[in-house]
XYZ file of C-alpha atoms in Angstrom:
713
model
C -21.985 -10.530 13.086
C -21.666 -7.260 11.161
C -19.352 -5.587 13.680
C -17.861 -6.438 17.081
C -15.972 -3.947 19.211
C -15.232 -3.555 22.903
C -18.296 -1.362 23.482
C -20.522 -1.918 20.446
C -21.769 -4.954 18.559
C -23.926 -5.083 15.434
C -25.730 -8.129 14.031
C -28.813 -9.031 12.052
C -31.679 -10.029 14.332
C -34.314 -10.557 11.635
C -34.316 -10.546 7.850
C -32.499 -7.343 6.893
C -33.027 -5.783 10.342
C -29.823 -5.074 12.257
C -29.401 -4.306 15.945
C -26.659 -1.853 16.901
C -26.176 -2.489 20.593
C -24.120 -0.472 23.053
C -22.510 -2.938 25.471
C -19.569 -1.330 27.277
C -17.481 -3.382 29.679
C -18.263 -1.059 32.607
C -21.499 -0.478 34.487
C -22.868 2.071 31.992
C -22.529 3.040 28.353
C -20.852 6.369 27.657
C -19.214 8.094 24.714
C -15.494 8.113 25.381
C -13.145 8.643 22.455
C -12.707 4.916 21.831
C -16.458 4.269 21.811
C -16.974 7.121 19.331
C -14.387 5.507 17.044
C -16.150 2.163 17.317
C -19.491 3.850 16.676
C -18.148 5.332 13.451
C -16.678 1.996 12.346
C -19.928 0.160 13.082
C -21.971 2.707 11.131
C -19.575 2.460 8.186
C -20.081 -1.312 8.119
C -23.857 -0.866 8.237
C -23.863 1.722 5.450
C -21.916 -0.675 3.208
C -24.123 -3.730 3.863
C -26.310 -4.325 0.817
C -28.732 -6.581 2.740
C -29.587 -3.899 5.308
C -33.265 -2.832 5.470
C -33.532 -1.226 8.909
C -31.670 -0.641 12.199
C -32.680 -0.586 15.859
C -30.287 1.031 18.334
C -30.350 -0.585 21.784
C -28.381 -1.014 25.007
C -27.280 -4.194 26.731
C -27.423 -2.272 30.025
C -30.424 -1.340 32.180
C -29.810 2.207 31.011
C -29.234 3.480 27.449
C -26.265 5.914 27.308
C -25.420 8.351 30.127
C -23.576 10.787 27.853
C -19.982 11.650 27.035
C -17.095 10.515 29.221
C -16.593 13.658 31.272
C -13.368 12.335 32.808
C -11.688 13.076 29.466
C -12.892 16.663 29.262
C -10.423 18.730 31.298
C -7.413 17.104 29.633
C -8.986 17.371 26.182
C -10.112 20.991 26.597
C -6.637 22.139 27.637
C -5.711 22.207 23.924
C -8.195 24.338 21.977
C -7.024 23.101 18.566
C -7.354 19.499 19.699
C -10.851 20.293 20.978
C -11.870 21.789 17.636
C -10.759 18.691 15.754
C -12.374 16.339 18.270
C -15.817 17.954 18.381
C -15.990 18.363 14.588
C -15.078 14.715 14.062
C -17.236 13.372 16.888
C -20.355 15.270 15.872
C -20.101 13.951 12.301
C -20.285 10.384 13.617
C -23.897 11.136 14.529
C -24.430 12.323 10.945
C -23.377 8.822 9.863
C -26.224 7.364 11.894
C -28.676 9.897 10.496
C -27.508 9.244 6.923
C -27.941 5.464 6.920
C -29.964 4.573 3.784
C -32.571 2.745 5.875
C -34.980 3.633 8.701
C -33.572 3.748 12.232
C -35.302 3.380 15.618
C -33.770 4.027 19.030
C -35.031 1.788 21.857
C -34.425 3.604 25.138
C -34.541 2.285 28.678
C -33.226 4.269 31.641
C -31.032 7.299 31.075
C -30.427 8.765 27.631
C -28.590 11.937 28.575
C -26.296 14.295 26.703
C -24.637 12.336 23.934
C -27.038 9.481 24.631
C -29.988 11.744 23.898
C -28.195 13.114 20.817
C -27.774 9.571 19.486
C -31.545 9.085 19.685
C -32.110 12.417 17.904
C -30.010 11.157 14.980
C -32.414 8.214 14.616
C -35.672 8.539 12.681
C -37.857 7.265 15.517
C -37.567 6.987 19.277
C -39.446 4.474 21.401
C -38.879 4.500 25.169
C -40.024 2.438 28.101
C -41.556 3.795 31.292
C -38.150 3.921 33.041
C -36.634 6.306 30.510
C -35.178 9.705 31.394
C -34.144 11.842 28.425
C -32.360 15.170 28.430
C -29.502 17.420 27.431
C -27.933 18.498 30.756
C -24.722 19.937 29.284
C -25.399 23.464 30.589
C -24.838 22.066 34.082
C -21.249 21.451 32.998
C -20.889 24.918 31.512
C -21.304 23.464 28.011
C -23.899 22.948 25.291
C -24.704 19.752 23.379
C -21.760 18.992 21.108
C -23.009 16.109 18.957
C -25.776 17.919 17.060
C -28.286 18.477 19.851
C -28.749 22.208 19.271
C -29.271 21.532 15.577
C -31.568 18.476 15.648
C -33.746 19.087 18.701
C -35.303 22.390 17.474
C -36.165 20.697 14.182
C -37.834 17.780 15.975
C -39.841 19.495 18.749
C -39.766 23.138 17.651
C -37.387 25.908 18.761
C -39.420 27.053 21.796
C -39.494 23.647 23.485
C -35.948 22.882 22.398
C -34.483 26.066 23.834
C -36.228 25.485 27.145
C -34.776 21.974 27.407
C -31.274 22.948 26.297
C -30.888 26.137 28.356
C -32.208 24.578 31.578
C -30.681 21.115 31.191
C -34.072 19.688 32.184
C -34.527 15.921 32.133
C -37.775 14.540 30.749
C -39.915 11.662 31.882
C -41.546 9.515 29.163
C -44.995 11.112 29.306
C -43.542 14.624 29.057
C -41.206 13.615 26.235
C -44.130 12.094 24.329
C -46.239 15.205 24.818
C -43.691 17.496 23.125
C -42.773 15.029 20.367
C -39.328 14.168 21.701
C -40.266 10.470 21.533
C -42.722 8.626 19.307
C -43.987 5.917 21.670
C -43.885 4.838 25.315
C -44.213 1.158 26.247
C -43.726 -1.109 29.237
C -40.105 -2.286 29.729
C -40.795 -5.872 28.681
C -42.220 -4.653 25.350
C -39.461 -2.186 24.430
C -37.438 -4.302 22.002
C -40.502 -5.724 20.278
C -41.944 -2.221 19.911
C -38.731 -0.995 18.284
C -38.704 -3.950 15.891
C -42.360 -3.397 15.032
C -41.732 0.296 14.354
C -38.729 -0.284 12.106
C -40.655 -2.949 10.167
C -43.512 -0.499 9.661
C -41.010 1.984 8.267
C -39.437 -0.663 5.997
C -42.864 -1.655 4.653
C -43.832 1.942 3.960
C -46.510 2.197 6.644
C -44.339 4.886 8.254
C -42.726 7.544 6.043
C -39.273 7.595 7.601
C -37.787 9.797 4.869
C -40.325 12.531 5.573
C -39.571 12.150 9.289
C -35.830 12.615 8.672
C -35.909 15.443 6.144
C -36.624 18.407 8.494
C -33.425 17.622 10.413
C -31.411 18.237 7.259
C -32.994 21.593 6.433
C -33.325 25.092 7.953
C -35.838 25.516 10.763
C -39.395 25.670 9.467
C -40.510 28.966 11.026
C -40.964 32.480 9.690
C -38.761 35.399 10.678
C -41.303 36.904 13.085
C -41.774 33.611 14.934
C -38.033 33.062 15.220
C -37.420 36.616 16.411
C -40.008 36.230 19.163
C -38.585 32.829 20.127
C -35.051 34.097 20.521
C -36.006 37.335 22.286
C -38.026 35.345 24.834
C -35.287 32.740 25.281
C -32.619 35.396 25.825
C -34.732 37.162 28.422
C -35.348 33.885 30.265
C -31.649 32.982 30.215
C -30.683 36.420 31.500
C -33.162 36.122 34.358
C -32.396 32.531 35.349
C -28.726 32.002 34.477
C -27.451 35.565 34.763
C -24.089 36.784 33.585
C -21.944 34.220 35.380
C -23.122 31.204 33.378
C -22.333 31.628 29.660
C -23.576 28.225 28.450
C -27.336 28.973 28.172
C -26.570 32.175 26.253
C -24.197 30.304 23.929
C -26.831 27.620 23.312
C -29.361 30.217 22.190
C -26.798 31.800 19.869
C -25.908 28.404 18.373
C -29.552 27.643 17.615
C -30.093 31.174 16.261
C -26.975 31.091 14.072
C -27.989 27.753 12.588
C -31.718 28.402 12.243
C -31.671 29.525 8.617
C -29.178 26.927 7.471
C -29.112 23.234 6.727
C -27.469 20.601 8.862
C -23.811 21.236 8.037
C -23.770 24.967 8.692
C -25.978 24.592 11.768
C -23.574 21.969 13.098
C -20.652 24.300 12.424
C -22.384 26.953 14.562
C -22.804 24.440 17.376
C -19.174 23.309 17.108
C -17.915 26.897 17.343
C -20.052 27.664 20.396
C -19.050 24.405 22.094
C -15.335 25.016 21.606
C -15.644 28.571 22.895
C -17.292 27.368 26.093
C -14.586 24.772 26.750
C -12.147 27.633 27.262
C -14.209 29.436 29.907
C -13.528 29.412 33.648
C -17.167 28.465 34.259
C -16.828 25.300 32.183
C -13.616 24.243 33.917
C -15.250 24.916 37.278
C -18.463 23.034 36.528
C -16.689 20.053 34.982
C -14.386 20.122 38.018
C -17.444 19.998 40.290
C -18.702 16.925 38.457
C -15.340 15.216 38.895
C -15.124 16.164 42.580
C -18.683 14.969 43.139
C -17.789 11.614 41.598
C -14.804 11.378 43.960
C -16.978 12.061 47.008
C -19.682 9.633 45.881
C -17.044 7.004 45.193
C -15.730 7.337 48.732
C -19.256 7.088 50.129
C -19.923 3.969 48.064
C -16.704 2.425 49.351
C -17.721 3.280 52.925
C -21.024 1.537 52.349
C -19.210 -1.635 51.351
C -16.832 -1.423 54.328
C -19.556 -0.715 56.904
C -20.011 -3.716 59.184
C -23.082 -2.256 60.871
C -26.243 -1.398 58.954
C -28.376 1.411 60.329
C -31.936 0.053 60.384
C -33.364 2.185 63.196
C -32.181 5.556 64.484
C -32.808 7.924 67.358
C -32.525 11.717 67.559
C -31.975 13.433 70.910
C -33.355 16.952 70.974
C -36.602 17.605 69.170
C -36.357 21.228 68.136
C -36.321 22.467 64.557
C -32.930 20.846 63.910
C -33.823 17.563 65.581
C -37.176 17.498 63.839
C -35.451 18.087 60.512
C -33.013 15.227 61.085
C -35.829 12.904 62.195
C -37.851 13.843 59.106
C -34.928 13.203 56.753
C -34.227 9.787 58.247
C -37.870 8.696 58.154
C -38.419 10.149 54.665
C -35.521 8.085 53.328
C -36.776 4.886 54.927
C -34.951 4.653 58.262
C -37.480 4.722 61.154
C -36.470 7.074 63.940
C -37.204 7.659 67.606
C -37.264 11.349 68.531
C -36.503 11.922 72.222
C -36.675 15.060 74.321
C -37.275 15.939 77.959
C -40.117 18.356 77.132
C -43.414 17.521 75.431
C -43.577 20.947 73.783
C -40.209 20.233 72.114
C -41.519 16.917 70.786
C -44.595 18.711 69.474
C -42.318 21.246 67.747
C -40.210 18.475 66.199
C -43.258 16.627 64.875
C -44.694 19.905 63.637
C -41.452 20.610 61.750
C -41.578 17.207 60.054
C -45.267 17.594 59.262
C -44.708 21.071 57.807
C -41.997 19.845 55.428
C -44.131 16.901 54.311
C -47.183 19.127 53.902
C -45.301 21.306 51.421
C -44.374 18.214 49.392
C -48.052 17.255 49.263
C -49.020 20.797 48.202
C -46.539 20.637 45.321
C -47.790 17.250 44.170
C -44.528 15.494 45.025
C -46.139 13.248 47.629
C -49.624 11.960 48.439
C -51.288 11.937 51.851
C -50.760 8.195 52.199
C -46.975 8.556 51.884
C -47.034 11.533 54.232
C -48.829 9.485 56.874
C -46.350 6.635 56.413
C -43.355 8.927 56.959
C -44.890 10.554 60.034
C -45.720 7.155 61.492
C -42.025 6.249 61.123
C -41.162 8.968 63.664
C -41.809 7.905 67.253
C -41.732 10.762 69.788
C -40.823 9.844 73.356
C -39.953 11.418 76.690
C -38.421 8.202 78.036
C -34.817 6.998 77.804
C -36.101 3.469 77.318
C -37.582 4.559 74.001
C -34.163 4.636 72.365
C -33.189 1.100 73.328
C -32.511 -1.151 70.363
C -31.580 1.589 67.900
C -28.475 1.327 65.724
C -27.453 4.972 65.925
C -28.192 7.919 68.215
C -27.895 11.445 66.795
C -27.495 13.965 69.610
C -28.896 17.343 68.579
C -29.373 19.223 71.864
C -28.288 22.770 72.660
C -24.775 23.785 71.496
C -23.209 23.644 74.940
C -20.349 21.227 75.688
C -21.439 20.537 79.273
C -25.054 19.807 78.315
C -24.018 17.682 75.352
C -21.502 15.792 77.488
C -24.115 14.839 80.087
C -26.634 13.776 77.427
C -24.059 11.653 75.594
C -22.934 9.916 78.797
C -26.539 9.201 79.751
C -27.315 7.732 76.333
C -24.255 5.486 76.403
C -25.619 3.910 79.572
C -28.987 3.240 77.914
C -28.221 1.979 74.399
C -26.660 -1.303 73.316
C -22.893 -1.771 73.395
C -22.628 -1.623 69.591
C -24.933 1.384 69.088
C -23.158 4.239 67.306
C -23.410 7.631 68.999
C -22.914 10.865 67.050
C -23.139 14.543 67.894
C -24.711 17.086 65.580
C -22.402 19.861 66.730
C -21.261 22.718 64.534
C -18.257 23.858 66.577
C -17.537 21.809 69.705
C -14.500 19.531 69.572
C -15.400 15.875 69.034
C -12.391 14.801 71.091
C -13.608 17.007 73.934
C -17.090 15.482 73.808
C -15.615 11.964 73.498
C -14.116 12.303 76.989
C -17.643 11.862 78.361
C -17.887 8.355 76.891
C -16.471 5.054 78.058
C -16.123 3.815 74.468
C -15.122 6.739 72.213
C -14.412 4.367 69.310
C -18.132 4.299 68.467
C -18.469 8.084 68.616
C -17.993 10.782 65.968
C -19.492 14.040 64.769
C -22.355 14.215 62.271
C -22.814 17.873 61.432
C -26.015 18.601 59.522
C -26.657 22.004 57.975
C -29.865 23.971 58.413
C -32.446 23.510 56.965
C -31.675 19.797 57.056
C -34.103 18.771 54.307
C -32.592 21.258 51.850
C -28.871 21.335 52.599
C -27.069 18.406 50.931
C -23.907 18.284 53.063
C -23.159 16.303 56.196
C -19.718 16.661 57.778
C -18.688 13.384 59.402
C -16.056 14.344 61.977
C -13.544 11.723 62.977
C -12.240 11.968 66.541
C -8.837 10.759 67.675
C -10.324 7.470 68.916
C -13.154 7.037 66.395
C -12.961 3.631 64.705
C -12.932 3.155 60.939
C -16.046 0.988 61.285
C -17.912 3.848 62.977
C -16.946 6.323 60.250
C -17.949 3.893 57.497
C -21.349 3.199 59.081
C -22.101 6.903 59.617
C -21.111 7.806 56.051
C -23.346 4.999 54.784
C -26.228 6.274 56.943
C -25.753 9.858 55.713
C -25.744 8.593 52.118
C -28.935 6.638 52.717
C -30.465 9.850 54.068
C -29.770 11.418 50.667
C -26.862 13.516 51.887
C -23.330 14.015 50.613
C -21.006 12.958 53.424
C -17.491 14.375 53.621
C -15.195 13.010 56.301
C -13.037 15.554 58.137
C -10.775 15.408 61.157
C -11.510 17.159 64.414
C -10.543 20.787 64.980
C -12.388 23.933 66.114
C -15.170 24.586 63.610
C -14.253 21.399 61.715
C -13.976 22.334 58.019
C -16.929 24.436 56.858
C -17.356 26.664 59.896
C -13.612 26.977 60.363
C -13.144 28.435 56.881
C -16.371 30.456 57.079
C -15.169 32.353 60.143
C -12.225 34.111 58.399
C -14.574 35.068 55.549
C -16.993 36.684 58.003
C -14.096 38.210 59.939
C -12.806 39.794 56.744
C -16.266 41.249 56.174
C -16.551 42.472 59.766
C -13.171 44.176 59.484
C -14.474 46.329 56.645
C -17.677 47.174 58.539
C -15.599 48.152 61.557
C -13.825 50.628 59.275
C -17.178 52.180 58.396
C -17.858 50.439 55.073
C -21.553 49.932 54.259
C -22.518 46.290 54.950
C -25.272 46.423 52.301
C -22.737 47.519 49.697
C -20.479 44.607 50.644
C -23.433 42.213 50.312
C -24.221 43.622 46.878
C -20.683 43.008 45.624
C -20.391 39.502 47.089
C -23.772 38.477 45.692
C -23.880 40.112 42.275
C -20.220 40.109 41.358
C -18.694 37.198 43.215
C -21.848 35.112 43.039
C -22.644 34.044 46.603
C -26.370 33.302 47.134
C -26.297 35.800 50.005
C -23.725 38.336 51.119
C -21.909 38.079 54.469
C -24.220 40.459 56.370
C -27.340 38.663 55.171
C -25.697 35.279 55.816
C -24.865 36.348 59.371
C -28.522 37.239 59.904
C -29.676 33.895 58.513
C -27.185 31.868 60.564
C -27.993 33.988 63.623
C -25.862 36.821 64.949
C -25.807 35.161 68.376
C -24.623 31.897 66.804
C -21.942 33.718 64.814
C -20.819 35.533 67.960
C -20.631 32.255 69.883
C -18.449 30.836 67.112
C -15.951 33.661 67.632
C -15.385 32.366 71.179
C -14.759 28.800 69.974
C -12.498 29.886 67.133
C -10.523 32.260 69.366
C -9.866 29.391 71.786
C -8.608 27.231 68.946
C -6.680 29.825 66.937
C -5.949 32.721 69.320
C -3.355 34.480 67.189
C -5.170 34.143 63.846
C -8.782 34.462 64.971
C -8.808 36.506 68.202
C -12.170 37.541 69.599
C -12.920 41.243 69.257
C -15.737 42.366 71.551
C -15.887 45.704 69.744
C -16.516 44.112 66.322
C -19.779 44.540 64.427
C -20.972 40.980 65.156
C -20.289 41.288 68.899
C -22.046 44.651 69.110
C -25.150 43.382 67.330
C -25.239 40.274 69.518
C -24.965 42.412 72.661
C -27.859 44.523 71.403
C -29.881 41.318 70.913
C -30.097 41.843 67.184
C -29.919 38.131 66.410
C -30.932 38.264 62.755
C -33.886 36.584 61.088
C -34.779 34.610 64.210
C -35.987 37.741 66.012
C -36.568 39.962 62.984
C -33.590 42.283 63.420
C -29.909 41.986 62.630
C -27.936 43.898 60.035
C -31.315 44.073 58.295
C -34.840 44.397 59.636
C -37.185 41.584 58.617
C -40.909 41.616 57.996
C -43.369 41.035 55.158
C -44.198 43.082 52.081
C -47.661 44.184 50.930
C -48.281 40.745 49.442
C -47.354 38.972 52.649
C -43.991 37.722 51.378
C -40.848 37.796 53.554
C -38.929 41.031 53.103
C -35.769 42.627 54.451
C -34.546 46.217 54.505
C -31.413 47.936 55.716
C -31.680 48.828 59.406
C -30.964 52.586 59.904
C -30.261 51.995 63.588
C -27.414 49.615 62.701
C -25.695 52.328 60.666
C -25.799 54.557 63.730
C -24.790 51.780 66.164
C -21.756 50.783 64.082
C -20.828 54.327 62.975
C -21.092 53.395 59.312
C -20.473 56.382 57.106
C -19.948 56.851 53.408
C -16.613 55.066 53.076
C -16.402 53.210 49.768
C -14.176 50.340 48.645
C -14.016 49.104 45.093
C -15.426 45.664 44.282
C -12.035 44.014 43.843
C -10.924 45.064 47.321
C -14.171 43.894 48.906
C -13.844 40.499 47.223
C -10.188 40.183 48.197
C -10.759 41.090 51.844
C -13.517 38.487 52.152
C -12.069 35.700 50.027
C -8.340 35.763 50.788
C -8.863 34.744 54.446
C -11.280 31.955 53.447
C -8.977 30.504 50.799
C -5.969 30.740 53.122
C -7.859 28.799 55.792
C -8.862 26.151 53.236
C -5.186 25.729 52.362
C -4.321 25.357 56.052
C -7.062 22.724 56.504
C -5.636 20.733 53.602
C -2.063 21.053 54.850
C -3.105 19.974 58.362
C -5.044 16.973 57.086
C -8.405 18.253 58.315
C -9.776 17.471 54.852
C -8.333 14.745 52.632
C -8.263 16.572 49.298
C -8.792 19.932 47.637
C -11.682 18.429 45.664
C -13.495 17.417 48.862
C -12.957 20.883 50.316
C -14.476 22.394 47.168
C -17.529 20.130 47.433
C -17.953 20.826 51.149
C -18.198 24.575 50.544
C -20.405 24.156 47.490
C -22.876 21.962 49.372
C -22.477 23.459 52.835
C -22.259 27.192 52.087
C -23.488 27.617 48.519
C -20.069 28.598 47.137
C -20.792 29.864 43.590
C -20.782 26.787 41.295
C -19.419 28.757 38.338
C -16.298 29.334 40.452
C -16.043 25.649 41.347
C -15.059 25.929 45.016
C -12.243 27.664 46.913
C -9.386 25.649 45.412
C -10.740 25.914 41.863
C -11.107 29.656 42.475
C -7.523 29.824 43.776
C -6.210 28.074 40.684
C -8.339 30.186 38.343
C -6.869 33.338 39.878
C -3.427 31.694 39.693
C -1.291 30.808 42.692
C 1.282 33.526 42.038
C -1.365 36.219 41.575
C -3.245 35.087 44.662
C -0.088 35.239 46.760
C 0.637 38.767 45.498
C -2.939 39.777 46.344
C -2.719 38.263 49.838
C 0.631 39.939 50.461
C -0.989 43.272 49.647
C -3.302 42.800 52.650
C -0.925 40.881 54.911
C -0.754 43.867 57.289
C -4.410 43.231 58.223
C -3.477 40.157 60.206
C -2.473 36.511 60.158
C -5.653 35.481 58.299
C -4.339 37.267 55.208
C -0.886 35.697 55.361
C -0.367 32.721 53.056
C 1.343 29.537 54.194
C 4.830 28.453 53.205
C 3.198 25.422 51.619
C 1.199 27.602 49.241
C 4.331 29.538 48.297
C 6.128 26.252 47.610
C 3.248 25.041 45.434
C 3.433 28.221 43.394
C 7.219 27.989 42.953
C 7.034 24.372 41.813
C 4.162 25.030 39.402
C 2.063 22.268 40.960
C -1.737 22.124 41.169
C -3.905 21.388 44.196
C -6.410 19.751 41.856
C -4.012 17.575 39.851
C -5.054 13.954 39.608
C-alpha cells in the first residue's frame, strides 16, 4: 500500500503500475476539503516513489466523482480571503496529478462532473465506459470551474468546444465526448479497468507519446490572434443572448479563458482563480448555490417519504379527461405507472388521449423517443366511461372542474367504488382540502395533489395535507409524485395553499398599479427584464386565464377578507366580465394570434387601454418591483409563520418550480435576505398605506432585530 486515507487509497496493481482509487465512505465520491488534502498527500507519495512507472485513476463507486462538496460553499465563500487561499491551494493539487513523472490514465464510470471532470483533465488520457457522463456544470451554481477546467479544457478540445461546454454547463455522453476529443476511448463497463491498464502500459512502453499529449496543457493556447478574437467575440455574443445580464458566470468563464489564452499553465490558472473568487461574492452565486442546497433538502424529504410509504402505487386512475387530466395520465404512464382515465363524456376521453398523444408525438419528432415506446406509453392509458374501470387502482387523482360541489360529488362517488385502502387525491388549485374531505367517510386517505399546467413541463407538485390526512397517505402520495418525475413539496391546507396564495398578492400589487392608470406592458417589461420573471404579471394572467385569476380572487377574499378583499372594479375583474380570458380565447391584456411565419404572437390590446382608462402615468422600475414583490414576500413570511410550509428553503423551491421565480434571485426568502431584512422592512413601510398586503409581520420585525436568518441551517 502506497497510501491509505479515509477517501483515497493507492497501491501497486501490476509491476510499477499504481492505482489511485477514490473510495469515500458515503454513497458518492466528492471533493470536500479533507478529500483534497488526502489527494495531495497521495500524489506526493506517488511522486516520491522510485518504482512508479504509471498510474490509473479509478473509483470504487458505480460513479467516478460528482464534483466538489457544495455543502461547504456558502460557509467558505463568506470569507473572501479564505476563499482565495482555498481555491489557489486546491487547484494546485490537480497540478500535482498533471506533474507526476509518469503517464496517467483516468478510468471513468458514471458521473465525472465539475471537480471530477477536472481530475480527468489533469490526467494524460481518459477512458470511459458507456455509462459515463462528463461535464463542467459550475455555471449552474453561478460559478466557473475552479480546479483548472477553464485552463485545461480549451487546450485539450480547442477553445470553441471548451467555451460551449463551460458556458452552458452541458453534460456529455461518451460518444459526444469522444467526438470532440474530451475522452480517448469508450468501452463496455466490464472492460473499463483493463482498458485503462492497457492504455497506461502502452504509454509506459512508448507506444503512446504521453509527454506530447501532456505538453499543450502546460503552454499557451495554440491558436493565432485572429482565430482567438473570433472565438471570443462569438462566445460573448452567445453568452449575452442565452445567459443575459443576470447570470455573470458564463461571462466570467469567457474572460478567464481569454485572460489565460496567451499564457502558460500558472498564469492561466491565476486568471481562473481570480474569476472564481469574484463570482463567489455575487448574489447570483449565493442564490444558485442556495437553490442546490434547498433542492437537496426537498429531495431528501421525498426519499424519506418513499421509505416510510407503506403503500406502493402500482396502478392509478385520473378522473376528468381534459387537458389537465390527460397531462396527468400521460405523466403517470410515461414514468411507468399504468393509469385509467375516466370521464363521463367520450369527447373528453378523446381530448385526454389526444393530449397524451400530442406530447409523445413531439418527443418522437425530437428524437427523444421511438414509435415503439410511444405506443407502449399510450397503451398504458386506459380510457373508460364506467366507474367499474377504476376498481383495483392504488390511487385516484380527481381532476374535474374547479367547483367544490362538483368535486365533492365525484369524490364521494369514487370512495364508494374503489377499495378501502385506495388513496384519493384532488388536483385542486384553490379549494380547501378540509372542505372537500367532508364529502368522504374516510378523510385519512385523502389529500390534495396540485399539479401545475402544463403537467409534463412543470416540475412542482404541491401535496396538501388536510386536518385528518394520515402520514401514510402523505408519504405514499409524495412517493408517487417523485416516481412521476416531479418535485413534491408538502404544505398544509389553507386558501390557495402555498403557491397560489402567495401569487395572489403579487398579482394584486400589479393590478393596483394598473387601476391607477399605469401601463401594464411597461410593468411586464420591468418585471421580466429587470427583475427576471419569465413573464410579467399581465402576460402571466393571460396565460393562467383571466377567468381563473378572477375566480381565485373570490376564494382568497373568503379566506383573507381584510388582506385580500375582492374588488369588482379591478382590472382583472373588468377583463373577466368582458370575457377577455387571455390566451385561451385569444384576448386578455394582450391580443394573441400568429405572425407572418405562423408562430404564436402577442401584441398590446388598444381596447384594454381604453377599457381600463390607462394613460401615460409612469412609475420607476424600483417602485414597480417593490409594489409587486413586497406583497408576495410578505405572504411567504406569513405562510412560514403559520406553518403552511415547513421551511423557507421549501418555499423558495416551490416558487422556483411552480412559478418560475428567477433562479439568479434564489427564491422569495433568498431575495428577502439579499435585500436585507431591515431594508425590506423600510421598503414595505413606505407602501404600508396601500393596504394590509404591504404590512410586514411582527415576526419579520423580530427576525430583523435579532439578526437571524430565515435560511440558517
